[in-house]
Amino acid sequence: MTTVTFITPDRGTLAVEASDGLSLMENARRANVRGIIAECGGACACATCHVHVAEDWLVRVGLPNDMEREMLDFAEDVRPNSRLSCQITMTAALDGLVVSLPAGA
Ligand code: FES
């Protein structure tokens, strides 16, 4: 198991035990994280799974590909550290990951 901490828009924190091999979005949905809606089910076609990756995790999480970058244009509160959580696969290397939910999530 890998632990991910979600920071909510009101600055609360929610620690989730994530299953490796599933996406961050799938793990968030299983844990009922509010603000991760995932309308498209992980097809990179809705941007309702938007998160901000903590600065010190950006290198390990990696950059969005072109398709994800284009879909992020439809999200709100997009920042340089924005990612779609359905495009992040959880692995042991991401144990301790911290992400924030955008304003309005
Ligand atoms: Fe739709 Fe991530 S779940 S883009």
Tab-separated table of N, CA, C and O and ligand atoms in Angstrom:
chain	number	residue	atom	x	y	z
A	1	MET	N	0.831	-1.201	0.000
A	1	MET	CA	0.000	0.000	0.000
A	1	MET	C	0.870	1.256	0.000
A	1	MET	O	1.948	1.276	0.567
A	2	THR	N	0.331	2.248	-0.603
A	2	THR	CA	1.021	3.515	-0.770
A	2	THR	C	0.105	4.606	-0.227
A	2	THR	O	-1.086	4.586	-0.496
A	3	THR	N	0.652	5.510	0.522
A	3	THR	CA	-0.171	6.561	1.115
A	3	THR	C	-0.101	7.837	0.277
A	3	THR	O	0.984	8.262	-0.127
A	4	VAL	N	-1.271	8.400	0.046
A	4	VAL	CA	-1.380	9.689	-0.644
A	4	VAL	C	-2.156	10.629	0.259
A	4	VAL	O	-3.171	10.243	0.845
A	5	THR	N	-1.701	11.854	0.354
A	5	THR	CA	-2.439	12.851	1.127
A	5	THR	C	-3.072	13.857	0.175
A	5	THR	O	-2.386	14.437	-0.671
A	6	PHE	N	-4.372	14.009	0.321
A	6	PHE	CA	-5.115	15.019	-0.436
A	6	PHE	C	-5.327	16.223	0.474
A	6	PHE	O	-5.773	16.069	1.621
A	7	ILE	N	-5.025	17.397	-0.037
A	7	ILE	CA	-5.291	18.639	0.688
A	7	ILE	C	-6.535	19.255	0.063
A	7	ILE	O	-6.590	19.495	-1.147
A	8	THR	N	-7.536	19.482	0.887
A	8	THR	CA	-8.814	19.986	0.395
A	8	THR	C	-8.750	21.511	0.245
A	8	THR	O	-7.864	22.159	0.813
A	9	PRO	N	-9.686	22.083	-0.516
A	9	PRO	CA	-9.667	23.534	-0.711
A	9	PRO	C	-9.722	24.328	0.599
A	9	PRO	O	-9.230	25.457	0.660
A	10	ASP	N	-10.305	23.756	1.645
A	10	ASP	CA	-10.350	24.459	2.936
A	10	ASP	C	-9.129	24.128	3.808
A	10	ASP	O	-9.140	24.377	5.000
A	11	ARG	N	-8.106	23.562	3.175
A	11	ARG	CA	-6.807	23.253	3.788
A	11	ARG	C	-6.867	22.069	4.758
A	11	ARG	O	-5.953	21.852	5.552
A	12	GLY	N	-7.924	21.292	4.694
A	12	GLY	CA	-7.948	20.050	5.446
A	12	GLY	C	-7.108	19.000	4.730
A	12	GLY	O	-6.728	19.175	3.565
A	13	THR	N	-6.784	17.926	5.428
A	13	THR	CA	-6.009	16.858	4.801
A	13	THR	C	-6.759	15.538	4.934
A	13	THR	O	-7.478	15.303	5.904
A	14	LEU	N	-6.563	14.705	3.935
A	14	LEU	CA	-7.181	13.386	3.919
A	14	LEU	C	-6.140	12.396	3.426
A	14	LEU	O	-5.687	12.478	2.276
A	15	ALA	N	-5.722	11.489	4.306
A	15	ALA	CA	-4.734	10.469	3.924
A	15	ALA	C	-5.464	9.249	3.398
A	15	ALA	O	-6.413	8.759	4.010
A	16	VAL	N	-5.034	8.763	2.233
A	16	VAL	CA	-5.671	7.626	1.578
A	16	VAL	C	-4.636	6.540	1.364
A	16	VAL	O	-3.531	6.814	0.884
A	17	GLU	N	-4.978	5.305	1.737
A	17	GLU	CA	-4.132	4.157	1.421
A	17	GLU	C	-4.453	3.754	-0.014
A	17	GLU	O	-5.553	3.281	-0.299
A	18	ALA	N	-3.510	3.957	-0.908
A	18	ALA	CA	-3.744	3.736	-2.329
A	18	ALA	C	-3.228	2.364	-2.753
A	18	ALA	O	-2.233	1.871	-2.226
A	19	SER	N	-3.933	1.779	-3.713
A	19	SER	CA	-3.490	0.512	-4.297
A	19	SER	C	-2.573	0.809	-5.475
A	19	SER	O	-2.957	1.536	-6.400
A	20	ASP	N	-1.388	0.224	-5.446
A	20	ASP	CA	-0.460	0.396	-6.557
A	20	ASP	C	-1.040	-0.267	-7.809
A	20	ASP	O	-1.720	-1.287	-7.733
A	21	GLY	N	-0.758	0.341	-8.947
A	21	GLY	CA	-1.262	-0.182	-10.211
A	21	GLY	C	-2.558	0.467	-10.642
A	21	GLY	O	-2.897	0.425	-11.821
A	22	LEU	N	-3.282	1.038	-9.698
A	22	LEU	CA	-4.470	1.817	-10.041
A	22	LEU	C	-4.066	3.280	-10.175
A	22	LEU	O	-3.041	3.707	-9.636
A	23	SER	N	-4.899	4.036	-10.847
A	23	SER	CA	-4.587	5.460	-10.985
A	23	SER	C	-4.873	6.194	-9.667
A	23	SER	O	-5.608	5.702	-8.804
A	24	LEU	N	-4.309	7.360	-9.569
A	24	LEU	CA	-4.604	8.208	-8.410
A	24	LEU	C	-6.102	8.505	-8.365
A	24	LEU	O	-6.713	8.496	-7.300
A	25	MET	N	-6.706	8.755	-9.514
A	25	MET	CA	-8.153	9.010	-9.568
A	25	MET	C	-8.934	7.819	-9.036
A	25	MET	O	-9.864	7.977	-8.237
A	26	GLU	N	-8.604	6.607	-9.483
A	26	GLU	CA	-9.344	5.420	-9.026
A	26	GLU	C	-9.231	5.267	-7.508
A	26	GLU	O	-10.200	4.929	-6.827
A	27	ASN	N	-8.056	5.512	-6.994
A	27	ASN	CA	-7.872	5.431	-5.544
A	27	ASN	C	-8.678	6.515	-4.825
A	27	ASN	O	-9.272	6.253	-3.772
A	28	ALA	N	-8.711	7.700	-5.390
A	28	ALA	CA	-9.489	8.782	-4.783
A	28	ALA	C	-10.974	8.457	-4.786
A	28	ALA	O	-11.677	8.688	-3.805
A	29	ARG	N	-11.457	7.905	-5.882
A	29	ARG	CA	-12.879	7.558	-5.965
A	29	ARG	C	-13.232	6.463	-4.955
A	29	ARG	O	-14.275	6.511	-4.316
A	30	ARG	N	-12.362	5.472	-4.840
A	30	ARG	CA	-12.604	4.394	-3.870
A	30	ARG	C	-12.689	4.945	-2.451
A	30	ARG	O	-13.414	4.411	-1.614
A	31	ALA	N	-11.928	6.013	-2.189
A	31	ALA	CA	-11.896	6.610	-0.849
A	31	ALA	C	-12.908	7.739	-0.710
A	31	ALA	O	-12.939	8.416	0.311
A	32	ASN	N	-13.733	7.933	-1.740
A	32	ASN	CA	-14.750	8.984	-1.721
A	32	ASN	C	-14.165	10.364	-1.470
A	32	ASN	O	-14.707	11.153	-0.681
A	33	VAL	N	-13.049	10.658	-2.112
A	33	VAL	CA	-12.459	11.988	-1.993
A	33	VAL	C	-13.349	12.969	-2.748
A	33	VAL	O	-13.558	12.829	-3.960
A	34	ARG	N	-13.873	13.930	-2.031
A	34	ARG	CA	-14.748	14.925	-2.660
A	34	ARG	C	-13.941	15.795	-3.609
A	34	ARG	O	-12.831	16.193	-3.302
A	35	GLY	N	-14.519	16.089	-4.761
A	35	GLY	CA	-13.843	16.936	-5.731
A	35	GLY	C	-13.195	16.146	-6.856
A	35	GLY	O	-12.825	16.716	-7.867
A	36	ILE	N	-13.048	14.845	-6.677
A	36	ILE	CA	-12.565	13.987	-7.765
A	36	ILE	C	-13.800	13.294	-8.329
A	36	ILE	O	-14.295	12.315	-7.778
A	37	ILE	N	-14.317	13.854	-9.409
A	37	ILE	CA	-15.584	13.385	-9.965
A	37	ILE	C	-15.360	12.293	-11.009
A	37	ILE	O	-16.044	11.289	-11.037
A	38	ALA	N	-14.421	12.545	-11.911
A	38	ALA	CA	-14.025	11.537	-12.905
A	38	ALA	C	-15.188	11.114	-13.796
A	38	ALA	O	-15.473	9.928	-13.963
A	39	GLU	N	-15.820	12.093	-14.395
A	39	GLU	CA	-16.987	11.816	-15.248
A	39	GLU	C	-16.703	10.844	-16.375
A	39	GLU	O	-17.561	10.072	-16.770
A	40	CYS	N	-15.507	10.895	-16.927
A	40	CYS	CA	-15.207	10.048	-18.097
A	40	CYS	C	-14.637	8.694	-17.708
A	40	CYS	O	-14.328	7.878	-18.575
A	41	GLY	N	-14.489	8.463	-16.427
A	41	GLY	CA	-14.021	7.156	-15.979
A	41	GLY	C	-12.542	6.903	-16.200
A	41	GLY	O	-12.094	5.761	-16.158
A	42	GLY	N	-11.809	7.955	-16.476
A	42	GLY	CA	-10.357	7.798	-16.615
A	42	GLY	C	-9.863	7.814	-18.046
A	42	GLY	O	-8.721	7.432	-18.307
A	43	ALA	N	-10.693	8.261	-18.963
A	43	ALA	CA	-10.337	8.268	-20.384
A	43	ALA	C	-9.619	9.544	-20.822
A	43	ALA	O	-9.425	9.761	-22.016
A	44	CYS	N	-9.251	10.378	-19.892
A	44	CYS	CA	-8.593	11.659	-20.195
A	44	CYS	C	-9.489	12.517	-21.089
A	44	CYS	O	-9.043	13.109	-22.061
A	45	ALA	N	-10.763	12.557	-20.744
A	45	ALA	CA	-11.726	13.251	-21.597
A	45	ALA	C	-12.684	14.156	-20.832
A	45	ALA	O	-13.725	14.545	-21.373
A	46	CYS	N	-12.361	14.513	-19.575
A	46	CYS	CA	-13.318	15.349	-18.851
A	46	CYS	C	-12.668	16.419	-17.950
A	46	CYS	O	-13.272	17.429	-17.683
A	47	ALA	N	-11.500	16.166	-17.449
A	47	ALA	CA	-10.777	17.087	-16.561
A	47	ALA	C	-11.427	17.263	-15.198
A	47	ALA	O	-11.103	18.206	-14.479
A	48	THR	N	-12.350	16.378	-14.832
A	48	THR	CA	-12.966	16.488	-13.508
A	48	THR	C	-12.211	15.673	-12.453
A	48	THR	O	-12.762	15.366	-11.388
A	49	CYS	N	-10.979	15.345	-12.745
A	49	CYS	CA	-10.132	14.632	-11.786
A	49	CYS	C	-8.855	15.439	-11.532
A	49	CYS	O	-7.849	14.894	-11.112
A	50	HIS	N	-8.956	16.736	-11.771
A	50	HIS	CA	-7.820	17.655	-11.708
A	50	HIS	C	-7.260	17.770	-10.284
A	50	HIS	O	-8.022	17.920	-9.327
A	51	VAL	N	-5.930	17.716	-10.172
A	51	VAL	CA	-5.255	17.952	-8.896
A	51	VAL	C	-4.023	18.816	-9.139
A	51	VAL	O	-3.521	18.915	-10.263
A	52	HIS	N	-3.546	19.427	-8.075
A	52	HIS	CA	-2.255	20.121	-8.087
A	52	HIS	C	-1.268	19.237	-7.325
A	52	HIS	O	-1.524	18.882	-6.166
A	53	VAL	N	-0.167	18.901	-7.957
A	53	VAL	CA	0.852	18.050	-7.339
A	53	VAL	C	1.784	18.926	-6.513
A	53	VAL	O	2.252	19.969	-6.995
A	54	ALA	N	2.054	18.519	-5.283
A	54	ALA	CA	2.971	19.285	-4.432
A	54	ALA	C	4.312	19.452	-5.143
A	54	ALA	O	4.802	18.519	-5.795
A	55	GLU	N	4.885	20.623	-5.003
A	55	GLU	CA	6.095	20.974	-5.753
A	55	GLU	C	7.197	19.929	-5.621
A	55	GLU	O	7.866	19.590	-6.593
A	56	ASP	N	7.406	19.418	-4.415
A	56	ASP	CA	8.516	18.479	-4.230
A	56	ASP	C	8.221	17.078	-4.763
A	56	ASP	O	9.067	16.194	-4.663
A	57	TRP	N	7.047	16.880	-5.343
A	57	TRP	CA	6.717	15.594	-5.962
A	57	TRP	C	6.662	15.676	-7.481
A	57	TRP	O	6.450	14.668	-8.151
A	58	LEU	N	6.830	16.853	-8.023
A	58	LEU	CA	6.643	17.032	-9.468
A	58	LEU	C	7.563	16.156	-10.305
A	58	LEU	O	7.138	15.565	-11.290
A	59	VAL	N	8.820	16.056	-9.916
A	59	VAL	CA	9.770	15.280	-10.720
A	59	VAL	C	9.383	13.809	-10.713
A	59	VAL	O	9.372	13.143	-11.755
A	60	ARG	N	9.039	13.283	-9.560
A	60	ARG	CA	8.690	11.861	-9.478
A	60	ARG	C	7.375	11.547	-10.179
A	60	ARG	O	7.217	10.498	-10.791
A	61	VAL	N	6.427	12.460	-10.105
A	61	VAL	CA	5.133	12.224	-10.759
A	61	VAL	C	5.265	12.371	-12.274
A	61	VAL	O	4.657	11.624	-13.035
A	62	GLY	N	6.067	13.316	-12.706
A	62	GLY	CA	6.279	13.499	-14.139
A	62	GLY	C	5.328	14.515	-14.749
A	62	GLY	O	4.431	15.046	-14.093
A	63	LEU	N	5.547	14.755	-16.017
A	63	LEU	CA	4.783	15.779	-16.731
A	63	LEU	C	3.607	15.168	-17.484
A	63	LEU	O	3.638	13.996	-17.851
A	64	PRO	N	2.584	15.976	-17.740
A	64	PRO	CA	1.467	15.474	-18.551
A	64	PRO	C	1.888	15.305	-20.008
A	64	PRO	O	2.747	16.042	-20.504
A	65	ASN	N	1.273	14.337	-20.689
A	65	ASN	CA	1.532	14.209	-22.126
A	65	ASN	C	0.661	15.224	-22.882
A	65	ASN	O	-0.103	15.976	-22.275
A	66	ASP	N	0.778	15.250	-24.198
A	66	ASP	CA	0.070	16.259	-24.991
A	66	ASP	C	-1.447	16.164	-24.821
A	66	ASP	O	-2.128	17.183	-24.699
A	67	MET	N	-1.973	14.942	-24.792
A	67	MET	CA	-3.428	14.775	-24.663
A	67	MET	C	-3.908	15.299	-23.312
A	67	MET	O	-4.914	16.014	-23.237
A	68	GLU	N	-3.176	14.990	-22.277
A	68	GLU	CA	-3.561	15.469	-20.942
A	68	GLU	C	-3.447	16.990	-20.867
A	68	GLU	O	-4.321	17.660	-20.309
A	69	ARG	N	-2.398	17.526	-21.456
A	69	ARG	CA	-2.218	18.983	-21.435
A	69	ARG	C	-3.398	19.676	-22.129
A	69	ARG	O	-3.897	20.686	-21.652
A	70	GLU	N	-3.829	19.114	-23.254
A	70	GLU	CA	-4.971	19.710	-23.966
A	70	GLU	C	-6.239	19.638	-23.124
A	70	GLU	O	-7.032	20.576	-23.090
A	71	MET	N	-6.427	18.517	-22.432
A	71	MET	CA	-7.636	18.379	-21.601
A	71	MET	C	-7.595	19.322	-20.404
A	71	MET	O	-8.625	19.822	-19.959
A	72	LEU	N	-6.405	19.601	-19.908
A	72	LEU	CA	-6.291	20.528	-18.775
A	72	LEU	C	-6.785	21.925	-19.144
A	72	LEU	O	-7.152	22.702	-18.255
A	73	ASP	N	-6.833	22.239	-20.433
A	73	ASP	CA	-7.362	23.541	-20.856
A	73	ASP	C	-8.820	23.705	-20.425
A	73	ASP	O	-9.319	24.819	-20.338
A	74	PHE	N	-9.504	22.594	-20.172
A	74	PHE	CA	-10.917	22.647	-19.795
A	74	PHE	C	-11.118	22.680	-18.283
A	74	PHE	O	-12.240	22.770	-17.803
A	75	ALA	N	-10.035	22.587	-17.525
A	75	ALA	CA	-10.119	22.604	-16.065
A	75	ALA	C	-10.040	24.040	-15.567
A	75	ALA	O	-9.623	24.947	-16.281
A	76	GLU	N	-10.451	24.230	-14.315
A	76	GLU	CA	-10.331	25.542	-13.680
A	76	GLU	C	-9.150	25.531	-12.729
A	76	GLU	O	-8.731	24.476	-12.257
A	77	ASP	N	-8.637	26.723	-12.436
A	77	ASP	CA	-7.530	26.875	-11.492
A	77	ASP	C	-6.311	26.043	-11.925
A	77	ASP	O	-5.673	25.373	-11.108
A	78	VAL	N	-6.018	26.091	-13.223
A	78	VAL	CA	-4.881	25.333	-13.757
A	78	VAL	C	-3.581	26.050	-13.426
A	78	VAL	O	-3.483	27.276	-13.559
A	79	ARG	N	-2.618	25.279	-12.981
A	79	ARG	CA	-1.307	25.808	-12.592
A	79	ARG	C	-0.210	24.961	-13.234
A	79	ARG	O	-0.494	23.884	-13.763
A	80	PRO	N	1.037	25.408	-13.131
A	80	PRO	CA	2.129	24.612	-13.723
A	80	PRO	C	2.214	23.194	-13.134
A	80	PRO	O	2.730	22.285	-13.795
A	81	ASN	N	1.716	23.013	-11.916
A	81	ASN	CA	1.781	21.691	-11.286
A	81	ASN	C	0.458	20.924	-11.409
A	81	ASN	O	0.223	19.975	-10.679
A	82	SER	N	-0.397	21.337	-12.338
A	82	SER	CA	-1.671	20.646	-12.537
A	82	SER	C	-1.459	19.311	-13.241
A	82	SER	O	-0.657	19.205	-14.174
A	83	ARG	N	-2.200	18.316	-12.800
A	83	ARG	CA	-2.250	17.011	-13.482
A	83	ARG	C	-3.682	16.474	-13.388
A	83	ARG	O	-4.446	16.862	-12.510
A	84	LEU	N	-4.001	15.599	-14.316
A	84	LEU	CA	-5.256	14.853	-14.224
A	84	LEU	C	-4.945	13.564	-13.484
A	84	LEU	O	-4.080	12.785	-13.914
A	85	SER	N	-5.646	13.348	-12.378
A	85	SER	CA	-5.270	12.231	-11.507
A	85	SER	C	-5.502	10.871	-12.158
A	85	SER	O	-4.916	9.882	-11.728
A	86	CYS	N	-6.326	10.823	-13.203
A	86	CYS	CA	-6.532	9.538	-13.883
A	86	CYS	C	-5.317	9.142	-14.710
A	86	CYS	O	-5.214	8.002	-15.162
A	87	GLN	N	-4.422	10.074	-14.913
A	87	GLN	CA	-3.238	9.806	-15.735
A	87	GLN	C	-1.997	9.548	-14.886
A	87	GLN	O	-0.886	9.449	-15.409
A	88	ILE	N	-2.179	9.443	-13.580
A	88	ILE	CA	-1.066	9.148	-12.668
A	88	ILE	C	-1.279	7.742	-12.113
A	88	ILE	O	-2.274	7.479	-11.431
A	89	THR	N	-0.391	6.840	-12.441
A	89	THR	CA	-0.485	5.472	-11.921
A	89	THR	C	0.293	5.375	-10.625
A	89	THR	O	1.460	5.771	-10.554
A	90	MET	N	-0.380	4.858	-9.617
A	90	MET	CA	0.270	4.752	-8.309
A	90	MET	C	1.267	3.596	-8.294
A	90	MET	O	0.989	2.507	-8.786
A	91	THR	N	2.432	3.884	-7.731
A	91	THR	CA	3.471	2.875	-7.523
A	91	THR	C	4.073	3.151	-6.154
A	91	THR	O	3.852	4.217	-5.560
A	92	ALA	N	4.864	2.212	-5.673
A	92	ALA	CA	5.517	2.390	-4.379
A	92	ALA	C	6.402	3.635	-4.374
A	92	ALA	O	6.612	4.252	-3.330
A	93	ALA	N	6.902	4.020	-5.537
A	93	ALA	CA	7.762	5.204	-5.622
A	93	ALA	C	7.013	6.482	-5.282
A	93	ALA	O	7.629	7.518	-5.015
A	94	LEU	N	5.681	6.410	-5.291
A	94	LEU	CA	4.875	7.601	-4.980
A	94	LEU	C	4.344	7.577	-3.546
A	94	LEU	O	3.467	8.361	-3.197
A	95	ASP	N	4.892	6.679	-2.732
A	95	ASP	CA	4.458	6.632	-1.334
A	95	ASP	C	4.770	7.959	-0.644
A	95	ASP	O	5.907	8.433	-0.694
A	96	GLY	N	3.748	8.579	-0.062
A	96	GLY	CA	3.914	9.878	0.589
A	96	GLY	C	3.491	11.045	-0.286
A	96	GLY	O	3.567	12.205	0.143
A	97	LEU	N	3.035	10.739	-1.495
A	97	LEU	CA	2.607	11.787	-2.435
A	97	LEU	C	1.589	12.728	-1.783
A	97	LEU	O	0.703	12.293	-1.039
A	98	VAL	N	1.731	14.013	-2.099
A	98	VAL	CA	0.789	15.020	-1.613
A	98	VAL	C	0.226	15.763	-2.826
A	98	VAL	O	0.995	16.234	-3.672
A	99	VAL	N	-1.091	15.815	-2.907
A	99	VAL	CA	-1.749	16.576	-3.977
A	99	VAL	C	-2.831	17.441	-3.352
A	99	VAL	O	-3.382	17.113	-2.302
A	100	SER	N	-3.129	18.556	-4.006
A	100	SER	CA	-4.186	19.457	-3.547
A	100	SER	C	-5.328	19.445	-4.531
A	100	SER	O	-5.122	19.305	-5.746
A	101	LEU	N	-6.525	19.614	-3.998
A	101	LEU	CA	-7.697	19.739	-4.848
A	101	LEU	C	-7.864	21.208	-5.213
A	101	LEU	O	-7.741	22.076	-4.340
A	102	PRO	N	-8.118	21.506	-6.465
A	102	PRO	CA	-8.249	22.897	-6.890
A	102	PRO	C	-9.419	23.599	-6.202
A	102	PRO	O	-10.373	22.955	-5.752
A	103	ALA	N	-9.356	24.907	-6.187
A	103	ALA	CA	-10.460	25.694	-5.654
A	103	ALA	C	-11.717	25.352	-6.434
A	103	ALA	O	-11.690	25.182	-7.652
A	104	GLY	N	-12.814	25.212	-5.717
A	104	GLY	CA	-14.079	24.888	-6.363
A	104	GLY	C	-14.298	23.401	-6.538
A	104	GLY	O	-15.342	22.980	-7.022
A	105	ALA	N	-13.297	22.601	-6.170
A	105	ALA	CA	-13.437	21.144	-6.322
A	105	ALA	C	-14.408	20.593	-5.288
A	105	ALA	O	-14.606	21.166	-4.257
B	1	FES	FE1	-11.873	12.218	-16.893
B	1	FES	FE2	-9.543	12.067	-15.615
B	1	FES	S1	-11.363	11.059	-15.153
B	1	FES	S2	-10.023	13.207	-17.388
